[in-house]
Coordinates of C-alpha atoms and ligand atoms in Angstrom, one line a residue:
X799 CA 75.4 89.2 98.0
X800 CA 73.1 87.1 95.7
X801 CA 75.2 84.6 93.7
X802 CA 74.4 84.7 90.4
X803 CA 74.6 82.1 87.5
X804 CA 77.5 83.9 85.4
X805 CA 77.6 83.4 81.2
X806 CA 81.0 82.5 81.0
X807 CA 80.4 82.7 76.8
X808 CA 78.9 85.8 77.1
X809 CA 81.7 87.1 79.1
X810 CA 84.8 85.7 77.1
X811 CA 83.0 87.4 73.6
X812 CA 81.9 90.7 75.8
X813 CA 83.7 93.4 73.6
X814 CA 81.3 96.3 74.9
X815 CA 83.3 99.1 76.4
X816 CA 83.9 99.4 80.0
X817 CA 82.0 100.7 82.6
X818 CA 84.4 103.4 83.2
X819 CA 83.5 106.5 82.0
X820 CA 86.3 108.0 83.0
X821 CA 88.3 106.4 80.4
X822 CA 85.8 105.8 77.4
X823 CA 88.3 108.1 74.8
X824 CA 90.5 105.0 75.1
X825 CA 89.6 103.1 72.3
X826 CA 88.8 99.2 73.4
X827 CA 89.8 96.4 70.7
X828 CA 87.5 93.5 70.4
X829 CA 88.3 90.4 72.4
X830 CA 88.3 88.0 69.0
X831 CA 91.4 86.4 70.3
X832 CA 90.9 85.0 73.4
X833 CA 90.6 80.7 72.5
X834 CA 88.1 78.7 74.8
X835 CA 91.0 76.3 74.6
X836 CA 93.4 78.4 76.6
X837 CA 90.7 78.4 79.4
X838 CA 89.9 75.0 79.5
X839 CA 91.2 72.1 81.1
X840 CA 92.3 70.8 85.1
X841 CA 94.3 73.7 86.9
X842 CA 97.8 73.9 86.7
X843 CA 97.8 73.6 90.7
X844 CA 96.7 70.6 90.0
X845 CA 98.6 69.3 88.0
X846 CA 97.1 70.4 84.4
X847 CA 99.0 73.0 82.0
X848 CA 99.4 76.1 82.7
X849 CA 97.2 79.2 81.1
X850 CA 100.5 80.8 81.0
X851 CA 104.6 79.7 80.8
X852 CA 107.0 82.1 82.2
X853 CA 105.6 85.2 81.8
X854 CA 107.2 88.4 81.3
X855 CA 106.1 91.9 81.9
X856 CA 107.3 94.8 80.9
X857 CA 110.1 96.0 83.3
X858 CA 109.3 98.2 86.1
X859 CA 111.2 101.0 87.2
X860 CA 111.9 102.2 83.7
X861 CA 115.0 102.1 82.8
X862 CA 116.5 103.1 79.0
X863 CA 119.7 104.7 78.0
X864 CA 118.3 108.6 78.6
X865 CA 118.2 107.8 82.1
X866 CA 121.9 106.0 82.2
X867 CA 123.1 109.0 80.5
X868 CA 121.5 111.2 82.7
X869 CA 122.7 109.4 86.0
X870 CA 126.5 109.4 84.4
X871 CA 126.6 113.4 83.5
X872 CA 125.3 114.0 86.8
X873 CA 127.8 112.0 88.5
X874 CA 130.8 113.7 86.1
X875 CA 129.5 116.9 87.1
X876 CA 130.5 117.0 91.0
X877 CA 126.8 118.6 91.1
X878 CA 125.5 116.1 93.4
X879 CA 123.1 118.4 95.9
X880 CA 120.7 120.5 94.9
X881 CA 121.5 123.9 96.8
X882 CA 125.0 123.6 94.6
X883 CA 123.2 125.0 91.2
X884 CA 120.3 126.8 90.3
X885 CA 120.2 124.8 87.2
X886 CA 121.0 121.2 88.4
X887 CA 118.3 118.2 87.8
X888 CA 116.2 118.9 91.2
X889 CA 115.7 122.5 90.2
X890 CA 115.0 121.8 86.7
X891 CA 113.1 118.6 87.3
X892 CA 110.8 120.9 89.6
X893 CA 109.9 123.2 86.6
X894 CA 109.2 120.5 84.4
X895 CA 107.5 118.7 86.8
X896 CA 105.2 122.0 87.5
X897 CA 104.6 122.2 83.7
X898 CA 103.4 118.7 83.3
X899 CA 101.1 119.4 86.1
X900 CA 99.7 122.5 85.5
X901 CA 100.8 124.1 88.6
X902 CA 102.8 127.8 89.2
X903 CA 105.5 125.9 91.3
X904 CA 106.7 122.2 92.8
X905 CA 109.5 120.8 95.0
X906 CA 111.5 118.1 95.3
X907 CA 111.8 116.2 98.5
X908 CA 113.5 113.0 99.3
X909 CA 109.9 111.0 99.9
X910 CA 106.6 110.7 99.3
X911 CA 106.2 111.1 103.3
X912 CA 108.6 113.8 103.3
X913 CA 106.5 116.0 100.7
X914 CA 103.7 115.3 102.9
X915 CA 105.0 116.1 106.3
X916 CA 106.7 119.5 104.9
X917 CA 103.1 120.4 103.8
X918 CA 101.7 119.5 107.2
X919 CA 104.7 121.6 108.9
X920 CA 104.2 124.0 106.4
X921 CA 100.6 124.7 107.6
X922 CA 101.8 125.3 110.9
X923 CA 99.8 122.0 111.8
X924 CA 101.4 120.7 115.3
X925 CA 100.7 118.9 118.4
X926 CA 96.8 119.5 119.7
X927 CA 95.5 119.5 115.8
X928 CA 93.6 116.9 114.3
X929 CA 94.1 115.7 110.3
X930 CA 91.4 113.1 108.6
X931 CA 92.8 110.7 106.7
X932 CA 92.0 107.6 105.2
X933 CA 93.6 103.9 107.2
X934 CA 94.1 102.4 104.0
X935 CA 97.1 103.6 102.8
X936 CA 100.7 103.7 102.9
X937 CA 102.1 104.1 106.4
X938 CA 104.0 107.6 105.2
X939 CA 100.6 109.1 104.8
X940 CA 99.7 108.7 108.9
X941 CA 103.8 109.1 109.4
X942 CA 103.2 113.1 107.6
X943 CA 100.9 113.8 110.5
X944 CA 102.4 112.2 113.7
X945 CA 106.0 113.4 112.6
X946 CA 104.2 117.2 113.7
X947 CA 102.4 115.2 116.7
X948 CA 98.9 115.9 115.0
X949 CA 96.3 113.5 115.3
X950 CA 95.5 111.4 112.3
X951 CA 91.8 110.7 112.8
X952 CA 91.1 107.7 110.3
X953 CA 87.7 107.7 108.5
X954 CA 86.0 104.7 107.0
X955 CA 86.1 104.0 103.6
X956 CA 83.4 103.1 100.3
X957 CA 83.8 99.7 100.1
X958 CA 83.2 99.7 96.2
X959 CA 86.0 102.4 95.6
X960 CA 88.3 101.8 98.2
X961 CA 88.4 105.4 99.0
X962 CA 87.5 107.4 102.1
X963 CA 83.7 108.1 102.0
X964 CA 83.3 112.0 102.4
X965 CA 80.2 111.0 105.2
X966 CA 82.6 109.9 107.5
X967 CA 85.1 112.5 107.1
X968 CA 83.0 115.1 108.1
X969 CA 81.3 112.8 111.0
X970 CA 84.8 112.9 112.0
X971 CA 85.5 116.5 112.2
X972 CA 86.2 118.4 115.5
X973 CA 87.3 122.4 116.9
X974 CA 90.4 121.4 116.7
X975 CA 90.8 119.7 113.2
X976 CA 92.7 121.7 110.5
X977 CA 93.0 120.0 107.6
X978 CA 92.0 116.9 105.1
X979 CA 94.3 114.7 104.0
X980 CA 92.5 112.4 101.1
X981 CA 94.3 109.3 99.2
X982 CA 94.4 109.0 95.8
X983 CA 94.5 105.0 96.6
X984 CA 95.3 102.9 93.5
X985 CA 96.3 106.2 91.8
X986 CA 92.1 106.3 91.2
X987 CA 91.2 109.8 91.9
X988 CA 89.2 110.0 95.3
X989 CA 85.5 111.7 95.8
X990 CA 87.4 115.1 95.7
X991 CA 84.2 116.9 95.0
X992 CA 82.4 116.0 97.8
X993 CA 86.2 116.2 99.9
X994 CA 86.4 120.3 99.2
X995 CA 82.6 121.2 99.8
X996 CA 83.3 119.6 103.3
X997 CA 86.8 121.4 103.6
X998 CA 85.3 124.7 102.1
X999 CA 82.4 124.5 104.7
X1000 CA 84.7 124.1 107.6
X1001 CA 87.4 126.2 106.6
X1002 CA 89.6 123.2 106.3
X1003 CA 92.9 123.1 104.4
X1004 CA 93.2 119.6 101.8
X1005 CA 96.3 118.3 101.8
X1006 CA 96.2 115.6 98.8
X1007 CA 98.1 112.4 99.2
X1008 CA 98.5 112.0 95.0
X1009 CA 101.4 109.3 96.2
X1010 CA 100.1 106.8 93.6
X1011 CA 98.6 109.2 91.5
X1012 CA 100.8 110.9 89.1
X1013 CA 98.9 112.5 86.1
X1014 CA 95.3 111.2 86.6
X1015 CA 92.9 113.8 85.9
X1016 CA 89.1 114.2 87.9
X1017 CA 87.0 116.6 86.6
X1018 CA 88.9 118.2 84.3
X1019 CA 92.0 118.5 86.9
X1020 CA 95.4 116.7 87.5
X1021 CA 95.2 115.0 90.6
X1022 CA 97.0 117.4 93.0
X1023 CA 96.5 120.1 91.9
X1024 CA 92.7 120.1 93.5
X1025 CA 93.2 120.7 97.1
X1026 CA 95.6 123.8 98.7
X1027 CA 99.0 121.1 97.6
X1028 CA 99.4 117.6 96.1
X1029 CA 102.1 115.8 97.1
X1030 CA 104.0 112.5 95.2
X1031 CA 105.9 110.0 95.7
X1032 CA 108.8 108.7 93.2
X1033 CA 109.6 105.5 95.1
X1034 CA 110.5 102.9 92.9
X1035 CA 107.4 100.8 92.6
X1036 CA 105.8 104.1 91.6
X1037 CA 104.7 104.9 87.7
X1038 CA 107.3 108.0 87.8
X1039 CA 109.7 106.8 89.8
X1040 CA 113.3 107.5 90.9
X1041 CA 114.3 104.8 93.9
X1042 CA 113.1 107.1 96.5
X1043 CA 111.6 110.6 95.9
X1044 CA 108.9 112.7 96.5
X1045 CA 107.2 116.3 95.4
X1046 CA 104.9 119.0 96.4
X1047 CA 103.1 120.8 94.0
X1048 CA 100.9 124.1 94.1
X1049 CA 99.8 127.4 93.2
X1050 CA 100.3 129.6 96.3
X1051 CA 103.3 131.1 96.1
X1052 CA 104.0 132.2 100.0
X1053 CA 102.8 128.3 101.5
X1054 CA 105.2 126.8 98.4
X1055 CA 107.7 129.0 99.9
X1056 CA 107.0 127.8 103.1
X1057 CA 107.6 124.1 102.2
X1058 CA 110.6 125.0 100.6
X1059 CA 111.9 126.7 103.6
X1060 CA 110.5 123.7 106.1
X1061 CA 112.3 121.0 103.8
X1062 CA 115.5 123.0 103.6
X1063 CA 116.2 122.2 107.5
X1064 CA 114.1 125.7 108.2
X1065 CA 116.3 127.8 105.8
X1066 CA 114.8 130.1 103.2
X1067 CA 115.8 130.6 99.9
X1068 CA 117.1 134.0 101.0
X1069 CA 119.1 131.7 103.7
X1070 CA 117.7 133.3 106.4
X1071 CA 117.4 130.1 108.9
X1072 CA 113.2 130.4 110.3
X1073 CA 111.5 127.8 111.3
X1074 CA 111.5 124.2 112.5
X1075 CA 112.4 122.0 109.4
X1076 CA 113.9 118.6 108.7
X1077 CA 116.4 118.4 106.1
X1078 CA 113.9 116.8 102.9
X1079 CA 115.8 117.7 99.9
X1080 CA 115.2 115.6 97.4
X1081 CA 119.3 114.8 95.7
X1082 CA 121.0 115.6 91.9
X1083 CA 120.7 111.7 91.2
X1084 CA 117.0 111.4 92.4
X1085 CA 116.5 114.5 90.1
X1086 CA 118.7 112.8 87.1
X1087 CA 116.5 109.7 87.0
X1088 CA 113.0 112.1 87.0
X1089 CA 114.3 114.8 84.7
X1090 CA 115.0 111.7 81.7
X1091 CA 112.3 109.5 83.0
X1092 CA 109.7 112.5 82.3
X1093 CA 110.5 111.7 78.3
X1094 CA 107.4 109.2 77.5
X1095 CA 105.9 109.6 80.8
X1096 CA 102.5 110.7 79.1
X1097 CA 102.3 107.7 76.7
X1098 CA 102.9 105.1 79.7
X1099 CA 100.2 106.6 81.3
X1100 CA 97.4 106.9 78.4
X1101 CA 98.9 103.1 77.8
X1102 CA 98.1 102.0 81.4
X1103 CA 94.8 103.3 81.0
X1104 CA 93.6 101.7 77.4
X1105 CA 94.7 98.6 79.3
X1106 CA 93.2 99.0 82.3
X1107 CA 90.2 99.8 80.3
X1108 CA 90.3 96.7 78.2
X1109 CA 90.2 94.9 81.5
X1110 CA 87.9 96.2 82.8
X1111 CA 85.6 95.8 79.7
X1112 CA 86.3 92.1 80.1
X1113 CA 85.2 92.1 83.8
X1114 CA 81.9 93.8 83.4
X1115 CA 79.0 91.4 84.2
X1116 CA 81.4 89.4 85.9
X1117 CA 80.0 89.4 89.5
X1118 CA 83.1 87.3 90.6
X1119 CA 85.4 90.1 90.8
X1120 CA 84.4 93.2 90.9
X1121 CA 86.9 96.1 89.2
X1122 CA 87.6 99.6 91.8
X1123 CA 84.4 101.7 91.5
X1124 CA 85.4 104.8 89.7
X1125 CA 83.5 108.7 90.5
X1126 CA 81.8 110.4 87.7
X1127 CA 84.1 112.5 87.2
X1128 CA 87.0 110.3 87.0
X1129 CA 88.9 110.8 83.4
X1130 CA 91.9 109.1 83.9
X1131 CA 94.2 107.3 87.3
X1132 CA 97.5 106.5 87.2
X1133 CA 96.3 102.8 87.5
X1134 CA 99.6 102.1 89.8
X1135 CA 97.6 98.8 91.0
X1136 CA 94.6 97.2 88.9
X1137 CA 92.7 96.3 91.9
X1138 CA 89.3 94.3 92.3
X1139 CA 87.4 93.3 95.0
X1140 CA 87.0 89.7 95.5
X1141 CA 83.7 87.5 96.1
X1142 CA 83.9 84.4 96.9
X1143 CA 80.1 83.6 96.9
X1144 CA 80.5 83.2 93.3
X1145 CA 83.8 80.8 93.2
X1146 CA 82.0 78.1 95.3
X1147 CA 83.2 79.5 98.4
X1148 CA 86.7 79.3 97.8
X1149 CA 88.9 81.8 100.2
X1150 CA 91.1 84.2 98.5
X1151 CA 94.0 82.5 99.3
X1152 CA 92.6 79.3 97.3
X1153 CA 92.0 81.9 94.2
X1154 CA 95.3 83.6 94.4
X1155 CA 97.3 80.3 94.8
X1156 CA 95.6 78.8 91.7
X1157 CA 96.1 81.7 89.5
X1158 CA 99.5 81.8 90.1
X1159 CA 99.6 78.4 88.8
X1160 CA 98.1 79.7 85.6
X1161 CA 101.1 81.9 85.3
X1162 CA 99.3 85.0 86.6
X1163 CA 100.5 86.5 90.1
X1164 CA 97.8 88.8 91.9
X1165 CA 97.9 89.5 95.3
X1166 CA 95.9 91.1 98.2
X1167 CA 96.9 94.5 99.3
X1168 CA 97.2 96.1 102.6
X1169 CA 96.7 93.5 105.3
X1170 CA 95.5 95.6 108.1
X1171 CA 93.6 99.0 107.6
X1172 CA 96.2 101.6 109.6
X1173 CA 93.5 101.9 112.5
X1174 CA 94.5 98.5 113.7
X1175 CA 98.4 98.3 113.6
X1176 CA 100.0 99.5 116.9
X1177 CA 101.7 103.1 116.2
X1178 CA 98.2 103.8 117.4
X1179 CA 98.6 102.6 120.9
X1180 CA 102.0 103.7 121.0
X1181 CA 101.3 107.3 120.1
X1182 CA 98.2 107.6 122.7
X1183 CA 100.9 106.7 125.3
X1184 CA 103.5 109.3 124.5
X1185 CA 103.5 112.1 126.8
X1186 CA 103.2 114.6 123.9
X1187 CA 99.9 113.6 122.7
X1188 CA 98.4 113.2 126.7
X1189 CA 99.3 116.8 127.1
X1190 CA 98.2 118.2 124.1
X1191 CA 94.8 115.9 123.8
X1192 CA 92.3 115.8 126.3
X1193 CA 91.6 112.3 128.9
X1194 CA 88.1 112.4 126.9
X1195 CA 89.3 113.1 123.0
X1196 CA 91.2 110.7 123.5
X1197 CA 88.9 108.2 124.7
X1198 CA 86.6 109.4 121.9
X1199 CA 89.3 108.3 119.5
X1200 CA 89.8 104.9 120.6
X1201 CA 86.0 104.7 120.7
X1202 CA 85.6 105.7 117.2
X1203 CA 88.6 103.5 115.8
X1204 CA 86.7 101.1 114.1
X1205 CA 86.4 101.4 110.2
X1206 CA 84.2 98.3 109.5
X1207 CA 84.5 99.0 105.6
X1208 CA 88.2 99.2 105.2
X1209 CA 88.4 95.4 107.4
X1210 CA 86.1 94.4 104.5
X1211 CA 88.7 96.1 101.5
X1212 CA 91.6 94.2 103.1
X1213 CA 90.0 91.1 103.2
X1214 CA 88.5 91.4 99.5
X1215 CA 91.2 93.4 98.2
X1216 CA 92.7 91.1 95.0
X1217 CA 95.6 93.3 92.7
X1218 CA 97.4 93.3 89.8
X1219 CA 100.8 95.6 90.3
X1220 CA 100.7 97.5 87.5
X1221 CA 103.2 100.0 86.6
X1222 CA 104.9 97.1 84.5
X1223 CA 102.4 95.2 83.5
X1224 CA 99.5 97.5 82.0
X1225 CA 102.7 98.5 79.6
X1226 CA 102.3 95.0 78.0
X1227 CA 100.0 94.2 75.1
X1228 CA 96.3 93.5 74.4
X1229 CA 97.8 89.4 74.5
X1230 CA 98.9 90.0 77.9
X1231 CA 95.8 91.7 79.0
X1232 CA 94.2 88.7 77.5
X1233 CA 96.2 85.8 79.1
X1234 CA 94.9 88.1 82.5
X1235 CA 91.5 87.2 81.8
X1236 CA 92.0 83.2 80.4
X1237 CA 93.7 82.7 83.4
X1238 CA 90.9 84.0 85.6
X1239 CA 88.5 82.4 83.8
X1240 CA 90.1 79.2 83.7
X1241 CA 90.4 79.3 87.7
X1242 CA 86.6 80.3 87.6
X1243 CA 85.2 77.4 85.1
X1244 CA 87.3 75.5 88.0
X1245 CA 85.5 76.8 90.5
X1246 CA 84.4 73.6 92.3
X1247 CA 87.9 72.1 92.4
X1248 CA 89.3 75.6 94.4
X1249 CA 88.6 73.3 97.8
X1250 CA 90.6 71.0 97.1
X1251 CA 94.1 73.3 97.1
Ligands
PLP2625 C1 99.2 106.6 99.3 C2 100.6 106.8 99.7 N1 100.9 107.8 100.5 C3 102.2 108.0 100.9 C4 103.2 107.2 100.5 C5 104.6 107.5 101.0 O1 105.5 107.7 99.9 P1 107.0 107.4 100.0 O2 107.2 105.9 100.1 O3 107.7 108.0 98.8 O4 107.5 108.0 101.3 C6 103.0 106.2 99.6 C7 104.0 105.3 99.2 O5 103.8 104.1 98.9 C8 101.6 105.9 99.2 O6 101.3 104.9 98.4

């Protein structure tokens, strides 16, 4: 990339709004109160003062006294599993959780991966069937899939959204692949218009991994609710979150009964015991913590965004690092990370490591993300070695699959990859958004000196 020769005035007074359509309602305050001072001066690494003193975020999971409350009546009730009342927290936390959604129906499970892996059970997807997925992601996503014995093929990604590029999903598509499963990754919504004209002209069944994505909307729809299911994850680094917990969500009744039925150890609701199921039910306690934690869940989100926003505002012109490309489209995310890709051509060749390390001595703690895209850790070798998968994939799909491992593009997002984790802190204020970007910039105006950490 050509290195260009930044305005570092221009960007510290840049109050224009974002480049993020997506969230232009949000209203973007001007950036009056950001003092040159505060950027100035030798790095704290270095022995100078820091930007910032002890910072604070806001705390993340949630916690107020709603959500105590709710955790105490639960445990006075002696209604501690969900199958015990039809009107305990998982049950009722499913119809709320539907309503904030938009959907007819959702379920509780006990994971992220487990709301995922009833889907893929659900669909009668199983050993000799193919899903595409993205590598970069959560290692539940690719668990979902091998759990049935399918084969997660992993396409590359768009190196400027971090999200799988639709081109090489459908290079990736074969007789025997049955369904899409697209990331939501950052809680950004993924290309999903582009993901369902694929899926629609293959007769292919999208499966959406909305695991960091609670509440963002793409094209007038809540993430989720876009492909055939969504499915969630409540884990507690999650911007709904309950400790561990997950949810499917949808419209079509008989496949939502299906999941049920799957994550109820392959017993109906009629009791009638069916199919092959693990036992995925999401407990009374999980559903306490939701049901209260639902109460304000709407204005964390819009608050995440007018801050995310604001950031990104800040960044714009700023060729240093770059903010997650957002589709047209794209109205809102849940902004779980604030993420930005990394150039080091424009901080005189410093690594990332040499950037990170002397931000955090300004008081401001970023970090990469995934290491290593999911195509290169070694579940893969294992799996190709089981006997399950050499009877039920060919000598030469599987060669074909080692073949087309590579995914070039999501090497480069791991490396690049520089985050904020942000369920806390895009709660804090306009001050904390602006001690983000003095830090930065001090570390910047200090480019020349990142060699020396
Ligand atoms: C994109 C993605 N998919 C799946 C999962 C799995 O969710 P859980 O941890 O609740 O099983 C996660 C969790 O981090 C995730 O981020």
């Amino acid at each position: 990339m050509k290195t260009t020769n930044f305005n570092r005035r221009k960007f510290i007074t840049d109050v224009s709004a974002g480049s993020i359509a997506a969230i232009a309602s949000c209203s973007i305050p001007a950036l009056g109160s950001i003092s040159q001072n505060m950027t100035s001066g030798k790095l704290a690494i270095l022995g100078g003062e820091p930007v910032v003193k002890n910072k604070i975020w806001p705390d993340w999971p949630y916690v107020d006294e709603k959500i105590v409350e709710s955790i105490i009546k639960t445990t006075k009730s002696g209604i501690w599993c969900r199958i015990q009342s039809s009107t305990g927290t998982v049950p009722t936390f499913e119809k709320e959780y539907a309503k904030l959604m938009g959907t007819k129906f959702a379920l509780g499970t006990g994971s992220g991966t487990q709301a995922l892996n009833t889907c893929v059970e659900a669909m009668g997807i199983g050993p000799g069937d193919e899903i595409i997925t993205s590598p970069y992601t959560d290692m539940g996503t690719i668990s979902s899939i091998i759990s049935s014995r399918a084969l997660p093929v992993m396409a590359d990604l768009d190196a400027e959204s971090f999200q799988l590029d639709p081109r090489e999903v459908e290079r990736r598509i074969t007789e025997n692949t049955k369904a899409i499963m697209p990331i939501h990754i950052m809680g950004q919504p993924c290309n999903m218009e582009e993901i369902m004209k694929i899926a629609k002209k293959h007769n292919l069944k999208v499966i959406e991994d909305a695991c960091q994505a609670h509440l963002g909307v793409y094209q007038g729809k809540v993430l989720g609710t876009i492909g055939d299911v969504g499915c969630f994850s409540f884990q507690t680094s999650k911007t709904i979150s309950c400790g561990e917990g997950g949810a499917v969500i949808g419209n079509n009744e008989e496949l939502m009964d299906k999941c049920y039925t799957v994550q109820n150890h392959g017993t109906s609701r009629k009791g009638r015991s069916e199919t092959i199921g693990p036992k995925y039910r999401m407990n009374e306690f999980e559903g306490a913590i939701l049901l209260a934690q639902m109460t304000g869940a709407k204005e964390r989100f819009a608050l995440r965004n007018k801050n995310a926003a604001y950031l990104t505002s800040k960044l714009k012109n700023f060729p240093g690092l770059i903010p997650q490309k957002l589709y047209e489209g794209t109205e809102s995310g849940s902004f779980y990370l604030y993420t930005m890709s990394y150039h080091k051509e424009h901080w005189n060749n410093a690594t990332r490591d040499q950037f990170l390390k002397a931000l955090s001595g300004e008081g401001i703690g970023m970090s990469g993300y995934i290491a290593n895209g999911l195509h290169k850790e070694p579940w893969v070798d294992h799996i190709l070695n089981l006997k399950v998968y050499q009877k039920m994939y060919s000598p030469a799909r599987l060669k074909q699959y080692l073949d087309d491992l590579a995914c070039p593009k999501c090497d480069q997002v791991c490396a690049d990859m520089v985050m904020l984790w942000a369920s806390g802190p895009l709660l804090g204020t306009q001050n904390d958004m602006d001690d983000i970007i003095n830090a930065i910039m001090k570390v910047y105006d200090n480019r020349d000196k990142l060699n020396q950490i």
